[in-house]
Coordinates of C-alpha atoms in Angstrom, one line a residue:
X17 CA 30.5 -2.0 36.8
X18 CA 31.5 -2.3 33.2
X19 CA 34.4 -4.6 32.8
X20 CA 37.0 -3.5 29.9
X21 CA 39.4 -5.7 28.6
X22 CA 42.1 -5.0 26.1
X23 CA 43.9 -7.1 23.8
X24 CA 46.3 -6.5 20.7
X25 CA 49.3 -4.7 22.3
X26 CA 53.2 -5.9 21.4
X27 CA 56.1 -4.6 20.1
X28 CA 56.4 -3.2 16.4
X29 CA 58.8 -1.8 14.0
X30 CA 58.3 1.7 13.0
X31 CA 56.0 2.2 10.2
X32 CA 54.0 -1.0 11.3
X33 CA 50.4 -1.3 12.5
X34 CA 48.4 -3.0 15.4
X35 CA 45.0 -2.9 16.0
X36 CA 44.1 -3.0 20.0
X37 CA 40.8 -4.4 20.8
X38 CA 38.3 -3.5 23.6
X39 CA 35.7 -6.0 24.7
X40 CA 33.1 -4.3 27.0
X41 CA 31.1 -6.7 29.6
X42 CA 27.7 -4.7 28.8
X43 CA 26.3 -2.7 25.5
X44 CA 28.8 0.0 24.7
X45 CA 25.9 2.2 24.0
X46 CA 25.2 2.4 27.6
X47 CA 28.1 5.0 27.8
X48 CA 28.2 8.5 26.2
X49 CA 31.2 7.7 24.5
X50 CA 34.1 5.0 24.4
X51 CA 37.5 6.0 24.0
X52 CA 41.4 4.9 23.9
X53 CA 43.8 7.0 26.1
X54 CA 47.4 6.6 26.2
X55 CA 50.2 7.0 29.3
X56 CA 53.8 6.9 27.8
X57 CA 56.5 6.2 30.8
X58 CA 56.6 9.7 32.9
X59 CA 54.0 11.1 31.5
X60 CA 50.3 12.4 31.8
X61 CA 47.3 10.0 30.4
X62 CA 46.2 11.5 27.2
X63 CA 43.0 11.1 25.0
X64 CA 44.0 9.3 21.8
X65 CA 40.7 8.6 20.0
X66 CA 36.9 8.5 20.9
X67 CA 33.4 7.5 19.6
X68 CA 30.6 8.8 20.9
X69 CA 27.0 6.8 20.9
X70 CA 26.1 8.8 17.9
X71 CA 29.1 7.9 16.3
X72 CA 30.8 10.9 15.9
X73 CA 34.8 10.6 16.2
X74 CA 37.5 12.4 17.8
X75 CA 41.4 12.3 17.4
X76 CA 44.7 13.6 18.9
X77 CA 46.5 15.8 16.4
X78 CA 49.5 13.4 16.9
X79 CA 47.6 10.5 15.6
X80 CA 44.9 12.0 13.1
X81 CA 45.4 10.2 9.5
X82 CA 47.0 7.2 11.0
X83 CA 44.9 5.9 13.6
X84 CA 41.1 4.9 13.4
X85 CA 38.6 4.2 16.1
X86 CA 35.8 2.0 15.6
X87 CA 33.3 -0.7 17.1
X88 CA 31.5 -3.8 16.2
X89 CA 28.3 -4.9 17.5
X90 CA 27.2 -3.8 20.7
X91 CA 30.7 -4.9 22.9
X92 CA 33.7 -4.2 21.1
X93 CA 35.6 -1.1 19.9
X94 CA 38.8 -1.1 17.8
X95 CA 41.8 1.2 17.8
X96 CA 43.4 0.8 14.4
X97 CA 47.0 2.0 14.6
X98 CA 49.2 2.6 11.4
X99 CA 52.3 3.8 10.5
X100 CA 53.6 3.3 14.0
X101 CA 56.1 6.0 15.5
X102 CA 58.1 5.6 18.6
X103 CA 56.6 8.2 19.9
X104 CA 53.5 6.1 20.2
X105 CA 55.0 3.8 22.5
X106 CA 52.8 3.8 26.1
X107 CA 50.5 1.9 27.4
X108 CA 47.2 2.0 25.8
X109 CA 43.7 2.1 28.0
X110 CA 40.1 1.9 26.9
X111 CA 37.5 3.8 28.4
X112 CA 34.0 3.9 28.9
X113 CA 32.3 7.5 29.9
X114 CA 29.0 7.7 31.4
X115 CA 28.4 11.4 31.8
X116 CA 30.8 12.0 34.7
X117 CA 32.2 8.6 35.8
X118 CA 34.9 6.9 33.8
X119 CA 35.5 3.5 33.5
X120 CA 39.1 1.9 32.8
X121 CA 40.4 -1.3 31.5
X122 CA 43.4 -2.6 32.7
X123 CA 45.6 -1.6 29.6
X124 CA 48.0 -3.2 26.9
X125 CA 51.6 -2.0 26.3
X126 CA 52.4 -0.7 22.8
X127 CA 56.0 -0.6 22.0
X128 CA 57.6 0.8 18.6
X129 CA 61.0 0.1 18.3
X130 CA 63.5 -1.3 15.6

């Protein structure tokens, strides 16, 4: 089973930037898609951004123009987050999807506050 390890979370002021990293224990090209989800306190987990094995990307409307998903090599996926807002505060999870199976990292806390 693939292991996904997130890093790069933290506390940032509104308008600031963070980059999350996801390191996979096997090639990300073994999966149909890689993605980033987030879960704010008291809310359901939601898709933030995804990238397919072919390179197509998809973003939640709330982050379009501010967040960018990318990958490097066979084992790394990133989420560049710019112009962060307090509403972006959540635990961010890396996801690997293969057909109907989903694999998750342990999560990285992102807090946006002045």
